[in-house]
C-alpha cells in the first residue's frame, strides 16, 4: 500500500530479459539504501517486488502483462521514474490510498504553465472516465493528485481530466518535465472502483436484486 507521496526520482539503470518480461535495475539511492528482498516499491505507480539490491540500486522483475498495460513497457535505460516505498503501519496518509495496481494509461494532451503552477490535461480511457470526478483523487505516475477539471459525460471517446501541479510536485516528481504525447500510468480511487463493482451487481441485468 502506498500514499502517492513521491520520495525520490529514480533512473532506469539497466534492463534485461526475464522470462517473457524484464528485470529492471533502478538507481534510487534513498529507496535502495535499506531495501530488503521481497519488499514492495512503487516505480512510477507500479508496485514491484525487490529481488536484489545494492547501496544505490534495486532490481525488480516486471511480467509481460504489466509491460503491456502500463507505461513501464516504454521505459529505456536512463528513463526517470517516480519512486515510493510502501507505507509503514501507523504513518500519516499524506496523499490517498494507492495500491500500485495500474488501471491504464493516459497521454498528456496539453501542458499549461502558470506563474506558480502548471496544469496538465491528460487523456482518460473510456472505461475509467466514470471513476474520475472533479476534486477527487487520482494517481498519475504514482503521484497522488487532485482532479481540477474533467470532461463532461457526453464527450464520446474524448475523455480527459486535468490536474494542477504546485512547484513542489513539479520539482520532486517526473511530472515537471512532461510534454504532450508522454504516456503516464493511471490508478483511479479504490473507493470509486468498489462502488462501481457494487452497482454492477445490483443491476437487474446482472441477476441481482435492489
CSV table of C-alpha atoms in Angstrom, one decimal:
chain,number,residue,atom,x,y,z
A,1,UNK,CA,0.0,0.0,0.0
A,2,UNK,CA,1.3,3.5,-0.9
A,3,UNK,CA,0.2,7.1,-0.4
A,4,UNK,CA,1.2,8.7,-3.7
A,5,UNK,CA,3.8,10.9,-2.0
A,6,UNK,CA,6.9,10.5,-4.1
A,7,UNK,CA,10.1,10.1,-2.1
A,8,UNK,CA,12.7,10.5,-4.9
A,9,UNK,CA,13.2,10.5,-8.6
A,10,UNK,CA,14.9,7.3,-9.7
A,11,UNK,CA,16.5,6.3,-13.0
A,12,UNK,CA,16.4,3.1,-15.0
A,13,UNK,CA,20.0,1.8,-14.8
A,14,UNK,CA,19.6,-1.5,-16.7
A,15,UNK,CA,17.0,-3.6,-18.5
A,16,UNK,CA,17.5,-7.4,-19.1
A,17,UNK,CA,15.1,-10.1,-20.3
A,18,UNK,CA,13.5,-12.2,-17.6
A,19,UNK,CA,11.2,-14.9,-19.0
A,20,UNK,CA,8.6,-13.1,-21.1
A,21,UNK,CA,9.2,-9.9,-19.1
A,22,UNK,CA,12.0,-7.8,-17.9
A,23,UNK,CA,14.3,-7.4,-14.9
A,24,UNK,CA,14.7,-3.7,-14.2
A,25,UNK,CA,17.6,-2.2,-12.3
A,26,UNK,CA,16.6,1.1,-10.8
A,27,UNK,CA,19.0,3.6,-9.4
A,28,UNK,CA,17.3,5.2,-6.4
A,29,UNK,CA,19.8,5.7,-3.5
A,30,UNK,CA,17.2,6.7,-0.9
A,31,UNK,CA,14.9,3.7,-1.5
A,32,UNK,CA,17.8,1.2,-2.1
A,33,UNK,CA,19.8,2.2,1.0
A,34,UNK,CA,17.6,0.0,3.2
A,35,UNK,CA,15.7,-2.1,0.7
A,36,UNK,CA,15.3,-5.8,1.6
A,37,UNK,CA,14.5,-8.7,-0.6
A,38,UNK,CA,10.7,-9.1,-1.1
A,39,UNK,CA,9.6,-5.6,-0.1
A,40,UNK,CA,7.4,-3.5,-2.4
A,41,UNK,CA,8.5,-0.3,-4.1
A,42,UNK,CA,6.2,1.7,-6.5
A,43,UNK,CA,8.0,2.7,-9.7
A,44,UNK,CA,6.0,5.4,-11.4
A,45,UNK,CA,2.9,4.0,-9.8
A,46,UNK,CA,3.6,0.3,-10.4
A,47,UNK,CA,4.1,-1.9,-7.4
A,48,UNK,CA,7.2,-4.0,-7.9
A,49,UNK,CA,8.9,-6.5,-5.6
A,50,UNK,CA,12.6,-6.1,-4.8
A,51,UNK,CA,14.6,-9.2,-5.8
A,52,UNK,CA,18.1,-7.8,-5.2
A,53,UNK,CA,19.7,-4.5,-4.1
A,54,UNK,CA,22.9,-2.6,-3.7
A,55,UNK,CA,23.7,0.6,-1.9
A,56,UNK,CA,22.1,2.7,-4.6
A,57,UNK,CA,20.1,0.4,-6.9
A,58,UNK,CA,17.4,-2.3,-6.6
A,59,UNK,CA,16.3,-5.0,-9.1
A,60,UNK,CA,12.7,-5.9,-9.8
A,61,UNK,CA,11.0,-8.3,-12.2
A,62,UNK,CA,8.2,-7.0,-14.4
A,63,UNK,CA,5.9,-9.5,-16.0
A,64,UNK,CA,4.7,-9.2,-19.6
A,65,UNK,CA,1.1,-8.2,-18.6
A,66,UNK,CA,2.5,-5.3,-16.6
A,67,UNK,CA,4.6,-4.2,-19.5
A,68,UNK,CA,1.6,-4.4,-21.8
A,69,UNK,CA,-0.9,-2.4,-19.7
A,70,UNK,CA,1.4,0.2,-18.1
A,71,UNK,CA,3.9,2.8,-19.2
A,72,UNK,CA,6.8,0.7,-17.9
A,73,UNK,CA,6.8,-1.0,-21.3
A,74,UNK,CA,8.2,2.2,-22.8
A,75,UNK,CA,11.0,2.9,-20.4
A,76,UNK,CA,14.6,2.8,-21.6
A,77,UNK,CA,17.9,2.9,-19.8
A,78,UNK,CA,18.2,6.5,-18.5
A,79,UNK,CA,14.4,7.0,-18.1
A,80,UNK,CA,13.4,8.8,-15.0
A,81,UNK,CA,10.8,7.3,-12.7
A,82,UNK,CA,8.9,8.2,-9.6
A,83,UNK,CA,9.8,6.2,-6.5
A,84,UNK,CA,7.8,5.5,-3.3
A,85,UNK,CA,8.4,2.8,-0.8
A,86,UNK,CA,5.4,1.0,0.8
A,87,UNK,CA,3.7,3.0,3.6
A,88,UNK,CA,4.6,1.8,7.1
A,89,UNK,CA,1.9,0.9,9.5
A,90,UNK,CA,1.0,3.9,11.7
A,91,UNK,CA,2.3,6.5,9.2
A,92,UNK,CA,0.3,9.6,8.1
A,93,UNK,CA,-1.7,9.1,4.9
A,94,UNK,CA,-0.3,12.3,3.2
A,95,UNK,CA,-1.9,11.5,-0.2
A,96,UNK,CA,-4.6,8.9,-0.7
A,97,UNK,CA,-4.8,5.1,-0.8
A,98,UNK,CA,-2.7,3.9,-3.7
A,99,UNK,CA,-2.3,0.2,-4.4
A,100,UNK,CA,0.2,0.3,-7.2
A,101,UNK,CA,-2.2,-1.6,-9.4
A,102,UNK,CA,-2.3,0.5,-12.6
A,103,UNK,CA,-5.8,0.7,-14.2
A,104,UNK,CA,-4.5,2.0,-17.5
A,105,UNK,CA,-2.5,4.8,-19.2
A,106,UNK,CA,-3.2,8.3,-20.3
A,107,UNK,CA,-1.5,10.6,-22.7
A,108,UNK,CA,-0.5,14.2,-21.9
A,109,UNK,CA,-2.7,16.3,-24.2
A,110,UNK,CA,-1.7,19.8,-23.0
A,111,UNK,CA,0.7,21.4,-20.6
A,112,UNK,CA,-0.3,24.9,-19.5
A,113,UNK,CA,2.5,26.5,-17.4
A,114,UNK,CA,1.5,29.3,-14.9
A,115,UNK,CA,3.3,31.7,-12.7
A,116,UNK,CA,3.3,29.3,-9.7
A,117,UNK,CA,2.0,26.1,-11.0
A,118,UNK,CA,1.4,24.0,-14.1
A,119,UNK,CA,-1.8,22.4,-15.4
A,120,UNK,CA,-1.8,19.1,-17.2
A,121,UNK,CA,-4.6,17.8,-19.4
A,122,UNK,CA,-4.4,14.0,-19.7
A,123,UNK,CA,-6.5,11.7,-21.8
A,124,UNK,CA,-8.6,9.2,-20.0
A,125,UNK,CA,-9.7,5.7,-21.2
A,126,UNK,CA,-13.4,5.5,-21.7
A,127,UNK,CA,-13.8,2.7,-19.1
A,128,UNK,CA,-12.0,4.8,-16.4
A,129,UNK,CA,-13.9,8.0,-17.1
A,130,UNK,CA,-16.8,7.2,-14.7
A,131,UNK,CA,-14.3,6.7,-11.9
A,132,UNK,CA,-12.7,10.2,-12.1
A,133,UNK,CA,-14.5,13.1,-10.6
A,134,UNK,CA,-13.8,16.8,-10.1
A,135,UNK,CA,-11.9,17.3,-6.8
A,136,UNK,CA,-11.4,13.6,-6.5
A,137,UNK,CA,-8.1,11.8,-6.1
A,138,UNK,CA,-6.1,10.0,-8.9
A,139,UNK,CA,-2.6,8.6,-9.0
A,140,UNK,CA,-0.6,9.8,-12.1
A,141,UNK,CA,2.7,8.0,-12.5
A,142,UNK,CA,2.4,7.1,-8.8
A,143,UNK,CA,1.8,10.7,-7.7
A,144,UNK,CA,-1.3,11.4,-5.6
A,145,UNK,CA,-3.1,14.3,-7.2
A,146,UNK,CA,-6.4,16.1,-7.0
A,147,UNK,CA,-8.5,16.3,-10.2
A,148,UNK,CA,-9.1,20.0,-11.0
A,149,UNK,CA,-11.3,19.5,-14.1
A,150,UNK,CA,-12.8,16.6,-16.0
A,151,UNK,CA,-14.5,16.2,-19.4
A,152,UNK,CA,-18.3,16.1,-19.5
A,153,UNK,CA,-20.0,12.6,-19.6
A,154,UNK,CA,-21.3,13.2,-23.1
A,155,UNK,CA,-17.8,13.6,-24.5
A,156,UNK,CA,-17.9,10.4,-26.6
A,157,UNK,CA,-14.4,8.8,-26.6
A,158,UNK,CA,-12.6,12.1,-26.0
A,159,UNK,CA,-12.4,11.8,-22.2
A,160,UNK,CA,-9.8,13.8,-20.3
A,161,UNK,CA,-9.0,15.2,-16.8
A,162,UNK,CA,-6.8,18.0,-15.6
A,163,UNK,CA,-4.5,18.3,-12.6
A,164,UNK,CA,-2.8,21.4,-11.2
A,165,UNK,CA,0.8,20.9,-10.1
A,166,UNK,CA,2.3,23.0,-7.4
A,167,UNK,CA,6.1,23.9,-7.5
A,168,UNK,CA,6.9,21.1,-5.1
A,169,UNK,CA,5.3,18.5,-7.3
A,170,UNK,CA,7.0,19.9,-10.4
A,171,UNK,CA,10.4,19.6,-8.7
A,172,UNK,CA,10.1,16.4,-6.7
A,173,UNK,CA,8.5,14.2,-9.4
A,174,UNK,CA,8.9,13.4,-13.1
A,175,UNK,CA,5.7,15.4,-13.8
A,176,UNK,CA,7.6,18.7,-14.1
A,177,UNK,CA,9.3,17.5,-17.3
A,178,UNK,CA,6.3,16.2,-19.1
A,179,UNK,CA,5.4,17.2,-22.7
A,180,UNK,CA,2.4,16.5,-24.9
A,181,UNK,CA,2.5,12.9,-26.1
A,182,UNK,CA,4.1,11.5,-23.0
A,183,UNK,CA,2.3,8.4,-21.6
A,184,UNK,CA,1.6,8.0,-17.9
A,185,UNK,CA,0.3,5.3,-15.6
A,186,UNK,CA,-3.1,6.0,-14.1
A,187,UNK,CA,-4.7,4.5,-11.0
A,188,UNK,CA,-8.2,5.5,-10.0
A,189,UNK,CA,-9.5,5.8,-6.5
A,190,UNK,CA,-10.1,2.3,-5.0
A,191,UNK,CA,-13.3,3.5,-3.3
A,192,UNK,CA,-14.7,4.5,-6.7
A,193,UNK,CA,-13.8,1.1,-8.2
A,194,UNK,CA,-15.6,-0.7,-5.3
A,195,UNK,CA,-18.7,1.4,-5.8
A,196,UNK,CA,-18.8,0.7,-9.5
A,197,UNK,CA,-18.5,-3.0,-8.8
A,198,UNK,CA,-21.3,-3.0,-6.2
A,199,UNK,CA,-23.6,-1.1,-8.6
A,200,UNK,CA,-22.8,-3.7,-11.3
A,201,UNK,CA,-24.1,-6.5,-9.0
A,202,UNK,CA,-27.2,-4.5,-8.0
A,203,UNK,CA,-28.2,-4.1,-11.6
A,204,UNK,CA,-31.1,-6.4,-12.8
A,205,UNK,CA,-29.0,-7.3,-15.9
A,206,UNK,CA,-26.5,-9.0,-13.5
A,207,UNK,CA,-29.2,-11.1,-11.9
A,208,UNK,CA,-29.0,-9.3,-8.6
A,209,UNK,CA,-31.8,-7.5,-6.6
A,210,UNK,CA,-32.0,-4.0,-5.4
